[in-house]
PDB file of C-alpha atoms in Angstrom:
ATOM      1  CA  MET D 702     172.833 201.069  27.044  1.00 84.00           C
ATOM      2  CA  SER D 703     169.892 201.090  29.461  1.00 96.00           C
ATOM      3  CA  PHE D 704     166.110 201.279  29.168  1.00 98.00           C
ATOM      4  CA  LEU D 705     164.380 203.698  31.543  1.00 98.00           C
ATOM      5  CA  VAL D 706     160.810 204.526  32.506  1.00 98.00           C
ATOM      6  CA  LEU D 707     160.732 207.925  34.197  1.00 98.00           C
ATOM      7  CA  ASP D 708     158.026 210.178  35.514  1.00 98.00           C
ATOM      8  CA  SER D 709     158.245 213.929  35.037  1.00 98.00           C
ATOM      9  CA  SER D 710     160.058 214.492  38.339  1.00 98.00           C
ATOM     10  CA  ALA D 711     162.838 212.020  37.451  1.00 98.00           C
ATOM     11  CA  LEU D 712     163.327 213.136  33.855  1.00 99.00           C
ATOM     12  CA  ASP D 713     166.585 214.939  33.119  1.00 98.00           C
ATOM     13  CA  GLU D 714     165.253 218.096  31.456  1.00 98.00           C
ATOM     14  CA  LYS D 715     168.540 218.958  29.740  1.00 98.00           C
ATOM     15  CA  LYS D 716     168.942 215.499  28.238  1.00 98.00           C
ATOM     16  CA  TRP D 717     165.323 215.459  27.096  1.00 99.00           C
ATOM     17  CA  GLY D 718     165.619 218.926  25.620  1.00 98.00           C
ATOM     18  CA  SER D 719     168.769 217.947  23.737  1.00 98.00           C
ATOM     19  CA  LEU D 720     167.033 214.853  22.357  1.00 98.00           C
ATOM     20  CA  LEU D 721     164.138 216.960  21.057  1.00 98.00           C
ATOM     21  CA  VAL D 722     166.411 219.579  19.499  1.00 98.00           C
ATOM     22  CA  ASN D 723     168.309 216.921  17.547  1.00 97.00           C
ATOM     23  CA  SER D 724     165.323 214.774  16.552  1.00 97.00           C
ATOM     24  CA  PRO D 725     163.578 215.457  13.219  1.00 95.00           C
ATOM     25  CA  GLN D 726     160.406 213.824  14.599  1.00 94.00           C
ATOM     26  CA  SER D 727     160.013 216.110  17.618  1.00 97.00           C
ATOM     27  CA  THR D 728     157.134 218.571  17.993  1.00 97.00           C
ATOM     28  CA  PHE D 729     155.983 220.883  20.755  1.00 98.00           C
ATOM     29  CA  TYR D 730     153.750 218.095  22.021  1.00 98.00           C
ATOM     30  CA  HIS D 731     156.808 215.990  22.871  1.00 98.00           C
ATOM     31  CA  SER D 732     157.932 218.659  25.323  1.00 98.00           C
ATOM     32  CA  LEU D 733     158.009 218.196  29.082  1.00 98.00           C
ATOM     33  CA  GLU D 734     155.758 221.246  29.436  1.00 98.00           C
ATOM     34  CA  TRP D 735     152.912 219.619  27.496  1.00 98.00           C
ATOM     35  CA  SER D 736     153.073 216.507  29.665  1.00 98.00           C
ATOM     36  CA  LEU D 737     153.150 218.598  32.841  1.00 98.00           C
ATOM     37  CA  ILE D 738     150.011 220.464  31.803  1.00 98.00           C
ATOM     38  CA  TRP D 739     148.163 217.156  31.454  1.00 98.00           C
ATOM     39  CA  GLU D 740     149.144 215.698  34.802  1.00 97.00           C
ATOM     40  CA  ARG D 741     148.643 218.962  36.702  1.00 98.00           C
ATOM     41  CA  SER D 742     145.211 219.491  35.194  1.00 98.00           C
ATOM     42  CA  CYS D 743     143.622 216.020  35.182  1.00 98.00           C
ATOM     43  CA  ASP D 744     143.792 213.687  38.191  1.00 97.00           C
ATOM     44  CA  TYR D 745     143.339 210.718  35.845  1.00 97.00           C
ATOM     45  CA  ALA D 746     146.472 211.572  33.811  1.00 98.00           C
ATOM     46  CA  LYS D 747     150.121 210.779  34.498  1.00 98.00           C
ATOM     47  CA  SER D 748     153.035 211.465  32.158  1.00 98.00           C
ATOM     48  CA  LEU D 749     155.735 208.844  31.638  1.00 98.00           C
ATOM     49  CA  PHE D 750     158.885 208.941  29.540  1.00 99.00           C
ATOM     50  CA  PHE D 751     160.248 205.724  28.022  1.00 98.00           C
ATOM     51  CA  ILE D 752     163.905 206.215  27.238  1.00 98.00           C
ATOM     52  CA  GLU D 753     166.876 204.330  25.860  1.00 98.00           C
ATOM     53  CA  GLU D 754     169.950 205.913  27.367  1.00 97.00           C
ATOM     54  CA  GLU D 755     173.440 205.571  25.947  1.00 95.00           C
ATOM     55  CA  GLY D 756     176.307 206.963  27.973  1.00 95.00           C
ATOM     56  CA  THR D 757     175.250 210.354  29.261  1.00 95.00           C
ATOM     57  CA  SER D 758     172.601 210.983  26.587  1.00 97.00           C
ATOM     58  CA  TYR D 759     169.059 209.957  25.814  1.00 98.00           C
ATOM     59  CA  ARG D 760     169.232 208.071  22.511  1.00 97.00           C
ATOM     60  CA  ILE D 761     165.538 207.294  21.937  1.00 98.00           C
ATOM     61  CA  GLY D 762     162.537 208.664  23.806  1.00 98.00           C
ATOM     62  CA  LEU D 763     158.778 208.229  23.842  1.00 98.00           C
ATOM     63  CA  PRO D 764     156.535 210.473  25.958  1.00 98.00           C
ATOM     64  CA  LEU D 765     153.257 208.854  26.947  1.00 98.00           C
ATOM     65  CA  VAL D 766     150.337 210.172  28.957  1.00 98.00           C
ATOM     66  CA  ARG D 767     148.656 207.400  30.917  1.00 98.00           C
ATOM     67  CA  ILE D 768     144.909 207.885  31.265  1.00 98.00           C
ATOM     68  CA  LYS D 769     143.106 205.837  33.902  1.00 96.00           C
ATOM     69  CA  LYS D 770     139.305 205.999  33.915  1.00 93.00           C
ATOM     70  CA  LYS D 771     136.776 203.547  35.318  1.00 90.00           C
ATOM     71  CA  GLY D 772     139.519 201.048  36.029  1.00 92.00           C
ATOM     72  CA  LEU D 773     140.800 200.999  32.445  1.00 95.00           C
ATOM     73  CA  VAL D 774     144.246 202.207  31.415  1.00 97.00           C
ATOM     74  CA  SER D 775     145.175 203.741  28.065  1.00 97.00           C
ATOM     75  CA  TYR D 776     148.409 205.337  26.874  1.00 98.00           C
ATOM     76  CA  PHE D 777     148.593 208.218  24.415  1.00 98.00           C
ATOM     77  CA  SER D 778     151.424 209.928  22.579  1.00 96.00           C
ATOM     78  CA  MET D 779     149.822 212.297  22.708  1.00 96.00           C
ATOM     79  CA  PRO D 780     146.204 212.748  23.934  1.00 96.00           C
ATOM     80  CA  MET D 781     143.437 214.268  21.824  1.00 94.00           C
ATOM     81  CA  GLY D 782     145.252 213.469  18.585  1.00 90.00           C
ATOM     82  CA  THR D 783     148.175 215.826  19.141  1.00 94.00           C
ATOM     83  CA  TYR D 784     151.503 214.710  17.745  1.00 96.00           C
ATOM     84  CA  GLY D 785     153.752 212.202  19.458  1.00 96.00           C
ATOM     85  CA  GLY D 786     155.595 208.966  18.862  1.00 96.00           C
ATOM     86  CA  PRO D 787     159.263 208.038  19.355  1.00 97.00           C
ATOM     87  CA  VAL D 788     161.983 210.628  18.872  1.00 97.00           C
ATOM     88  CA  SER D 789     165.650 210.094  18.070  1.00 96.00           C
ATOM     89  CA  SER D 790     168.417 211.735  16.069  1.00 92.00           C
ATOM     90  CA  ASN D 791     169.037 208.476  14.201  1.00 88.00           C
ATOM     91  CA  LEU D 792     166.170 205.998  14.495  1.00 85.00           C
ATOM     92  CA  THR D 793     166.484 202.887  12.330  1.00 88.00           C
ATOM     93  CA  GLU D 794     163.622 200.477  11.708  1.00 89.00           C
ATOM     94  CA  SER D 795     165.273 197.709  13.696  1.00 91.00           C
ATOM     95  CA  SER D 796     166.021 199.944  16.691  1.00 92.00           C
ATOM     96  CA  LEU D 797     162.430 201.268  16.609  1.00 93.00           C
ATOM     97  CA  GLN D 798     160.998 197.737  16.645  1.00 93.00           C
ATOM     98  CA  ASP D 799     163.226 196.753  19.566  1.00 95.00           C
ATOM     99  CA  PHE D 800     162.347 199.935  21.458  1.00 96.00           C
ATOM    100  CA  ILE D 801     158.588 199.533  20.942  1.00 96.00           C
ATOM    101  CA  HIS D 802     158.805 195.905  22.104  1.00 95.00           C
ATOM    102  CA  LYS D 803     160.388 197.107  25.355  1.00 97.00           C
ATOM    103  CA  VAL D 804     157.688 199.776  25.790  1.00 97.00           C
ATOM    104  CA  LEU D 805     154.874 197.268  25.262  1.00 95.00           C
ATOM    105  CA  THR D 806     156.456 194.872  27.733  1.00 96.00           C
ATOM    106  CA  LYS D 807     156.670 197.588  30.388  1.00 96.00           C
ATOM    107  CA  ILE D 808     153.053 198.765  30.084  1.00 96.00           C
ATOM    108  CA  ARG D 809     151.484 195.315  29.900  1.00 93.00           C
ATOM    109  CA  SER D 810     148.719 194.869  32.476  1.00 91.00           C
ATOM    110  CA  PHE D 811     145.312 193.263  32.947  1.00 88.00           C
ATOM    111  CA  THR D 812     143.603 196.663  32.817  1.00 92.00           C
ATOM    112  CA  LEU D 813     145.382 197.958  29.700  1.00 95.00           C
ATOM    113  CA  SER D 814     142.880 198.934  26.998  1.00 95.00           C
ATOM    114  CA  LYS D 815     144.973 200.524  24.246  1.00 96.00           C
ATOM    115  CA  ILE D 816     147.997 202.551  23.244  1.00 97.00           C
ATOM    116  CA  GLU D 817     147.795 205.301  20.613  1.00 97.00           C
ATOM    117  CA  MET D 818     150.547 207.214  18.842  1.00 97.00           C
ATOM    118  CA  VAL D 819     150.435 209.994  16.253  1.00 96.00           C
ATOM    119  CA  ASP D 820     153.274 209.993  13.711  1.00 95.00           C
ATOM    120  CA  PHE D 821     153.252 213.462  12.148  1.00 95.00           C
ATOM    121  CA  GLU D 822     156.478 212.980  10.198  1.00 92.00           C
ATOM    122  CA  ASN D 823     155.313 209.579   8.876  1.00 92.00           C
ATOM    123  CA  SER D 824     158.569 207.986   9.977  1.00 90.00           C
ATOM    124  CA  HIS D 825     157.332 205.070  12.079  1.00 92.00           C
ATOM    125  CA  GLY D 826     155.662 202.807   9.525  1.00 90.00           C
ATOM    126  CA  SER D 827     157.145 199.724  11.151  1.00 89.00           C
ATOM    127  CA  LEU D 828     154.684 200.162  14.038  1.00 94.00           C
ATOM    128  CA  SER D 829     152.307 198.129  11.861  1.00 92.00           C
ATOM    129  CA  LYS D 830     154.639 195.166  12.361  1.00 90.00           C
ATOM    130  CA  ALA D 831     154.117 195.479  16.121  1.00 92.00           C
ATOM    131  CA  GLY D 832     150.372 195.001  15.815  1.00 92.00           C
ATOM    132  CA  PHE D 833     149.346 198.650  15.528  1.00 96.00           C
ATOM    133  CA  GLN D 834     146.483 199.583  13.217  1.00 96.00           C
ATOM    134  CA  ARG D 835     147.108 202.573  10.968  1.00 97.00           C
ATOM    135  CA  ASP D 836     144.720 205.436  10.257  1.00 96.00           C
ATOM    136  CA  ILE D 837     145.123 208.725   8.418  1.00 96.00           C
ATOM    137  CA  ALA D 838     144.447 212.226   9.743  1.00 96.00           C
ATOM    138  CA  ASN D 839     144.776 215.620   8.053  1.00 96.00           C
ATOM    139  CA  THR D 840     146.013 219.080   8.823  1.00 97.00           C
ATOM    140  CA  HIS D 841     146.915 222.152   6.758  1.00 98.00           C
ATOM    141  CA  LEU D 842     150.362 223.754   6.708  1.00 98.00           C
ATOM    142  CA  VAL D 843     151.263 227.297   5.732  1.00 98.00           C
ATOM    143  CA  ASP D 844     154.733 227.566   4.187  1.00 98.00           C
ATOM    144  CA  LEU D 845     155.903 230.853   5.670  1.00 98.00           C
ATOM    145  CA  LYS D 846     158.944 230.892   3.409  1.00 97.00           C
ATOM    146  CA  GLY D 847     156.845 230.631   0.274  1.00 96.00           C
ATOM    147  CA  ILE D 848     154.101 233.197   0.864  1.00 95.00           C
ATOM    148  CA  ASP D 849     153.853 236.883   1.619  1.00 94.00           C
ATOM    149  CA  VAL D 850     151.565 237.191   4.639  1.00 96.00           C
ATOM    150  CA  LYS D 851     151.144 240.914   3.954  1.00 95.00           C
ATOM    151  CA  GLN D 852     149.282 239.982   0.781  1.00 96.00           C
ATOM    152  CA  LEU D 853     146.984 237.681   2.732  1.00 96.00           C
ATOM    153  CA  LEU D 854     146.105 240.560   5.046  1.00 97.00           C
ATOM    154  CA  ASN D 855     144.203 242.117   2.131  1.00 95.00           C
ATOM    155  CA  LYS D 856     141.534 239.471   2.712  1.00 92.00           C
ATOM    156  CA  ARG D 857     138.086 240.983   3.127  1.00 92.00           C
ATOM    157  CA  GLY D 858     137.547 239.381   6.531  1.00 96.00           C
ATOM    158  CA  TYR D 859     140.779 240.713   8.000  1.00 97.00           C
ATOM    159  CA  GLN D 860     140.251 244.204   6.606  1.00 97.00           C
ATOM    160  CA  GLN D 861     136.669 244.215   7.865  1.00 96.00           C
ATOM    161  CA  ALA D 862     137.824 243.409  11.414  1.00 97.00           C
ATOM    162  CA  VAL D 863     140.392 246.219  11.290  1.00 97.00           C
ATOM    163  CA  LYS D 864     137.855 248.734   9.965  1.00 97.00           C
ATOM    164  CA  LYS D 865     135.402 247.774  12.707  1.00 96.00           C
ATOM    165  CA  GLY D 866     138.015 248.687  15.298  1.00 96.00           C
ATOM    166  CA  LEU D 867     138.934 245.255  16.645  1.00 98.00           C
ATOM    167  CA  ASP D 868     142.359 245.094  18.236  1.00 98.00           C
ATOM    168  CA  VAL D 869     144.747 242.284  19.221  1.00 98.00           C
ATOM    169  CA  ARG D 870     146.676 241.797  22.438  1.00 98.00           C
ATOM    170  CA  LYS D 871     148.106 238.884  24.403  1.00 98.00           C
ATOM    171  CA  ALA D 872     146.406 237.229  27.358  1.00 98.00           C
ATOM    172  CA  GLU D 873     147.855 238.855  30.439  1.00 96.00           C
ATOM    173  CA  LYS D 874     145.944 237.926  33.579  1.00 96.00           C
ATOM    174  CA  PRO D 875     143.709 235.243  35.142  1.00 97.00           C
ATOM    175  CA  GLU D 876     140.548 237.150  34.188  1.00 98.00           C
ATOM    176  CA  ASP D 877     141.524 236.804  30.534  1.00 99.00           C
ATOM    177  CA  ILE D 878     141.817 233.032  30.925  1.00 99.00           C
ATOM    178  CA  ARG D 879     138.414 232.743  32.605  1.00 98.00           C
ATOM    179  CA  ARG D 880     136.783 234.724  29.801  1.00 98.00           C
ATOM    180  CA  CYS D 881     138.502 232.558  27.179  1.00 99.00           C
ATOM    181  CA  TYR D 882     137.266 229.421  28.885  1.00 99.00           C
ATOM    182  CA  GLN D 883     133.717 230.785  28.803  1.00 98.00           C
ATOM    183  CA  LEU D 884     134.117 231.255  25.052  1.00 98.00           C
ATOM    184  CA  TYR D 885     135.506 227.718  24.758  1.00 98.00           C
ATOM    185  CA  LEU D 886     132.456 226.259  26.531  1.00 98.00           C
ATOM    186  CA  ALA D 887     130.040 228.352  24.473  1.00 97.00           C
ATOM    187  CA  THR D 888     131.742 227.331  21.217  1.00 95.00           C
ATOM    188  CA  SER D 889     131.608 223.667  22.256  1.00 95.00           C
ATOM    189  CA  ARG D 890     127.869 223.962  22.911  1.00 96.00           C
ATOM    190  CA  ARG D 891     127.347 225.756  19.602  1.00 93.00           C
ATOM    191  CA  HIS D 892     128.984 222.887  17.731  1.00 88.00           C
ATOM    192  CA  LYS D 893     127.265 220.269  19.940  1.00 92.00           C
ATOM    193  CA  ASN D 894     130.585 218.975  21.268  1.00 91.00           C
ATOM    194  CA  SER D 895     131.392 217.918  24.808  1.00 94.00           C
ATOM    195  CA  PRO D 896     134.206 220.004  26.329  1.00 95.00           C
ATOM    196  CA  LYS D 897     137.504 218.119  26.200  1.00 95.00           C
ATOM    197  CA  TYR D 898     139.449 220.155  28.742  1.00 98.00           C
ATOM    198  CA  PRO D 899     138.723 221.513  32.234  1.00 98.00           C
ATOM    199  CA  GLN D 900     139.327 225.151  33.070  1.00 98.00           C
ATOM    200  CA  LEU D 901     142.367 224.101  35.097  1.00 99.00           C
ATOM    201  CA  PHE D 902     144.001 222.911  31.855  1.00 99.00           C
ATOM    202  CA  TYR D 903     143.849 226.427  30.423  1.00 99.00           C
ATOM    203  CA  GLU D 904     145.027 227.946  33.691  1.00 99.00           C
ATOM    204  CA  ASN D 905     148.045 225.627  33.859  1.00 98.00           C
ATOM    205  CA  LEU D 906     148.799 226.281  30.202  1.00 99.00           C
ATOM    206  CA  PHE D 907     148.869 230.015  30.887  1.00 98.00           C
ATOM    207  CA  ASN D 908     150.872 229.683  34.113  1.00 98.00           C
ATOM    208  CA  LEU D 909     153.547 227.534  32.471  1.00 97.00           C
ATOM    209  CA  GLY D 910     153.740 229.420  29.196  1.00 97.00           C
ATOM    210  CA  SER D 911     152.920 233.067  29.855  1.00 93.00           C
ATOM    211  CA  LYS D 912     156.550 233.983  30.520  1.00 91.00           C
ATOM    212  CA  ALA D 913     158.008 231.442  28.104  1.00 94.00           C
ATOM    213  CA  GLY D 914     158.713 231.924  24.433  1.00 93.00           C
ATOM    214  CA  TRP D 915     156.628 228.962  23.258  1.00 98.00           C
ATOM    215  CA  LEU D 916     153.128 230.265  24.106  1.00 98.00           C
ATOM    216  CA  GLN D 917     151.298 232.880  22.045  1.00 99.00           C
ATOM    217  CA  TRP D 918     147.796 233.443  23.416  1.00 99.00           C
ATOM    218  CA  TRP D 919     146.218 236.094  21.230  1.00 99.00           C
ATOM    219  CA  LEU D 920     142.989 237.945  22.068  1.00 99.00           C
ATOM    220  CA  ALA D 921     140.705 239.866  19.729  1.00 99.00           C
ATOM    221  CA  ILE D 922     139.324 242.856  21.614  1.00 98.00           C
ATOM    222  CA  GLU D 923     136.066 244.622  20.786  1.00 97.00           C
ATOM    223  CA  ARG D 924     135.177 247.605  22.974  1.00 93.00           C
ATOM    224  CA  GLU D 925     137.538 246.392  25.729  1.00 94.00           C
ATOM    225  CA  LYS D 926     135.868 242.954  25.782  1.00 96.00           C
ATOM    226  CA  ILE D 927     137.481 239.696  24.649  1.00 98.00           C
ATOM    227  CA  ALA D 928     135.620 238.682  21.497  1.00 97.00           C
ATOM    228  CA  ALA D 929     137.803 235.729  20.490  1.00 98.00           C
ATOM    229  CA  TYR D 930     141.088 234.020  21.261  1.00 99.00           C
ATOM    230  CA  MET D 931     143.673 231.902  19.476  1.00 99.00           C
ATOM    231  CA  ILE D 932     146.327 229.776  21.176  1.00 99.00           C
ATOM    232  CA  THR D 933     149.486 228.722  19.333  1.00 99.00           C
ATOM    233  CA  PHE D 934     152.772 227.086  20.333  1.00 99.00           C
ATOM    234  CA  ALA D 935     156.184 227.838  18.854  1.00 98.00           C
ATOM    235  CA  PHE D 936     158.764 225.065  18.709  1.00 98.00           C
ATOM    236  CA  LYS D 937     161.991 225.002  16.714  1.00 97.00           C
ATOM    237  CA  LYS D 938     160.997 226.374  13.270  1.00 98.00           C
ATOM    238  CA  GLN D 939     157.283 225.565  13.575  1.00 98.00           C
ATOM    239  CA  VAL D 940     154.204 227.278  14.976  1.00 99.00           C
ATOM    240  CA  TYR D 941     151.320 225.029  15.992  1.00 98.00           C
ATOM    241  CA  PHE D 942     147.722 226.182  16.214  1.00 98.00           C
ATOM    242  CA  TRP D 943     146.075 224.506  19.219  1.00 98.00           C
ATOM    243  CA  ASP D 944     142.736 226.128  20.036  1.00 98.00           C
ATOM    244  CA  ALA D 945     140.461 229.060  19.273  1.00 98.00           C
ATOM    245  CA  ALA D 946     136.959 230.219  20.145  1.00 97.00           C
ATOM    246  CA  SER D 947     134.850 233.314  19.566  1.00 97.00           C
ATOM    247  CA  ASP D 948     131.728 235.134  20.676  1.00 97.00           C
ATOM    248  CA  SER D 949     128.937 234.061  18.310  1.00 94.00           C
ATOM    249  CA  GLU D 950     127.234 237.456  18.594  1.00 94.00           C
ATOM    250  CA  ILE D 951     130.061 239.280  16.835  1.00 93.00           C
ATOM    251  CA  LEU D 952     131.270 236.743  14.316  1.00 94.00           C
ATOM    252  CA  ASN D 953     130.211 239.211  11.629  1.00 94.00           C
ATOM    253  CA  LEU D 954     133.116 241.415  12.770  1.00 96.00           C
ATOM    254  CA  ARG D 955     135.479 238.612  11.650  1.00 97.00           C
ATOM    255  CA  PRO D 956     137.611 238.260  14.808  1.00 98.00           C
ATOM    256  CA  ASN D 957     138.873 234.853  13.648  1.00 97.00           C
ATOM    257  CA  ASP D 958     140.317 236.344  10.461  1.00 98.00           C
ATOM    258  CA  LEU D 959     141.925 239.100  12.514  1.00 98.00           C
ATOM    259  CA  LEU D 960     143.625 236.623  14.848  1.00 98.00           C
ATOM    260  CA  MET D 961     144.758 234.345  12.035  1.00 98.00           C
ATOM    261  CA  GLY D 962     146.307 237.231  10.117  1.00 98.00           C
ATOM    262  CA  HIS D 963     147.988 238.573  13.224  1.00 98.00           C
ATOM    263  CA  SER D 964     149.370 235.182  14.231  1.00 99.00           C
ATOM    264  CA  LEU D 965     150.725 234.415  10.756  1.00 98.00           C
ATOM    265  CA  SER D 966     152.344 237.845  10.612  1.00 98.00           C
ATOM    266  CA  TRP D 967     153.986 237.296  13.987  1.00 98.00           C
ATOM    267  CA  ALA D 968     155.302 233.893  12.896  1.00 98.00           C
ATOM    268  CA  GLN D 969     156.742 235.201   9.621  1.00 98.00           C
ATOM    269  CA  ASN D 970     158.268 238.252  11.299  1.00 98.00           C
ATOM    270  CA  TYR D 971     160.090 235.958  13.722  1.00 98.00           C
ATOM    271  CA  ASN D 972     161.371 233.750  10.885  1.00 98.00           C
ATOM    272  CA  TYR D 973     159.381 230.604  11.584  1.00 98.00           C
ATOM    273  CA  GLU D 974     159.210 228.353   8.553  1.00 98.00           C
ATOM    274  CA  ASN D 975     155.838 226.622   8.852  1.00 98.00           C
ATOM    275  CA  PHE D 976     152.526 227.299  10.519  1.00 99.00           C
ATOM    276  CA  ASN D 977     150.533 224.168  11.345  1.00 98.00           C
ATOM    277  CA  LEU D 978     146.829 225.066  11.309  1.00 98.00           C
ATOM    278  CA  GLY D 979     145.791 222.039  13.359  1.00 96.00           C
ATOM    279  CA  SER D 980     143.592 219.018  12.777  1.00 94.00           C
ATOM    280  CA  THR D 981     141.188 219.194   9.850  1.00 90.00           C
ATOM    281  CA  PRO D 982     138.265 216.835  10.525  1.00 84.00           C
ATOM    282  CA  ALA D 983     136.728 214.997   7.595  1.00 81.00           C
ATOM    283  CA  GLY D 984     133.672 216.718   6.173  1.00 81.00           C
ATOM    284  CA  SER D 985     134.489 220.153   7.624  1.00 87.00           C
ATOM    285  CA  GLU D 986     134.252 222.103   4.377  1.00 92.00           C
ATOM    286  CA  GLY D 987     134.046 225.465   6.121  1.00 92.00           C
ATOM    287  CA  VAL D 988     137.210 224.801   8.104  1.00 94.00           C
ATOM    288  CA  VAL D 989     139.032 223.636   4.977  1.00 95.00           C
ATOM    289  CA  LYS D 990     138.005 226.773   3.070  1.00 96.00           C
ATOM    290  CA  PHE D 991     139.145 229.043   5.905  1.00 96.00           C
ATOM    291  CA  LYS D 992     142.549 227.344   6.099  1.00 97.00           C
ATOM    292  CA  GLU D 993     143.089 227.343   2.355  1.00 97.00           C
ATOM    293  CA  GLU D 994     142.209 231.033   2.119  1.00 96.00           C
ATOM    294  CA  TRP D 995     144.999 231.683   4.615  1.00 97.00           C
ATOM    295  CA  GLY D 996     147.544 229.745   2.548  1.00 97.00           C
ATOM    296  CA  GLY D 997     147.160 226.303   4.118  1.00 98.00           C
ATOM    297  CA  LYS D 998     148.077 223.217   2.089  1.00 97.00           C
ATOM    298  CA  LEU D 999     146.719 219.789   2.969  1.00 96.00           C
ATOM    299  CA  LYS D1000     149.082 217.402   4.770  1.00 97.00           C
ATOM    300  CA  SER D1001     148.095 213.863   5.702  1.00 96.00           C
ATOM    301  CA  TYR D1002     149.818 211.874   8.422  1.00 96.00           C
ATOM    302  CA  PRO D1003     149.268 208.517  10.129  1.00 97.00           C
ATOM    303  CA  GLY D1004     148.148 207.612  13.598  1.00 97.00           C
ATOM    304  CA  TYR D1005     148.520 204.173  15.146  1.00 97.00           C
ATOM    305  CA  VAL D1006     146.462 202.329  17.739  1.00 97.00           C
ATOM    306  CA  LYS D1007     147.037 198.956  19.358  1.00 96.00           C
ATOM    307  CA  ARG D1008     144.096 197.539  21.315  1.00 95.00           C
ATOM    308  CA  THR D1009     144.397 194.715  23.784  1.00 93.00           C
ATOM    309  CA  PRO D1010     141.755 191.942  23.881  1.00 91.00           C
ATOM    310  CA  LEU D1011     140.141 193.907  26.712  1.00 89.00           C
ATOM    311  CA  GLY D1012     140.167 197.054  24.598  1.00 88.00           C
ATOM    312  CA  ARG D1013     138.611 195.247  21.641  1.00 88.00           C
ATOM    313  CA  PHE D1014     135.904 193.814  23.896  1.00 82.00           C
ATOM    314  CA  ILE D1015     135.121 197.264  25.329  1.00 79.00           C
ATOM    315  CA  GLY D1016     134.974 198.596  21.769  1.00 79.00           C
ATOM    316  CA  LEU D1017     132.410 195.954  20.812  1.00 80.00           C
ATOM    317  CA  LEU D1018     130.267 196.843  23.829  1.00 75.00           C
ATOM    318  CA  ARG D1019     130.379 200.502  22.807  1.00 75.00           C
ATOM    319  CA  GLY D1020     129.569 199.690  19.199  1.00 69.00           C
ATOM    320  CA  ARG D1021     132.960 200.766  17.805  1.00 59.00           C
TER     321      ARG D1021
END
């Protein structure tokens, strides 16, 4: 049995893919594609894969994105709160503790600030024994086996969008991506948020996924103009909502309801079992109402962070 630290070019894609298929903890965000999008889009990001190999197979794996800014290094599995953490077909508490110890030993450095992991399946509680602090985040899940999406399409917002003549199609060309990014920036300004992703991130996402089965990039069209978009990822039996934005001038036409209904219908028609509606920030009553109206049920899951003395000092300086 050997312990490996590989970059994306050295990773055996077939072995990694097999590990994800057989691991109950794996999500789309564990995929090689998600890591590649980060390192191709942000010069401060590099993807690394920490692996315990047994024979000709990867037994345990942990994808991490290393972020280096202003001389400080942080590791995320995965960035921006998307799901991550170790994956294995048979991960015991003792093997997890040993594996995490090896990971921490490998990444130790004078410039290390912190390491964060999101544990969507709540299967890595022993991380607390390795000095990680635990926090709780929320999402909403739609059980596609337990609801009839056709009934949800009777919602007033969805029917209003249809009656107003809005249509849905997939993103098809670079001009679509540029328009979507404009909507993303405008929505960020409207909510007084700083943009998290550069335009290149969206371009790489489209280039990697447009001809693959995992990307569904839906557009709401009003008079031949993109009024809103919704991006989802399909992985195993799950569909994951990632991002959406809309033109504030035509929100009354309910393009967001149109896209949600269309995406849920697509997922149910293709026999996916769950639709993950994405992070639900605390205090976002409007978001919660929207998700619940579309059949979402609250799911809480833990995230873990381990800060080094340097990271704790930086946090004090920043008032955190």
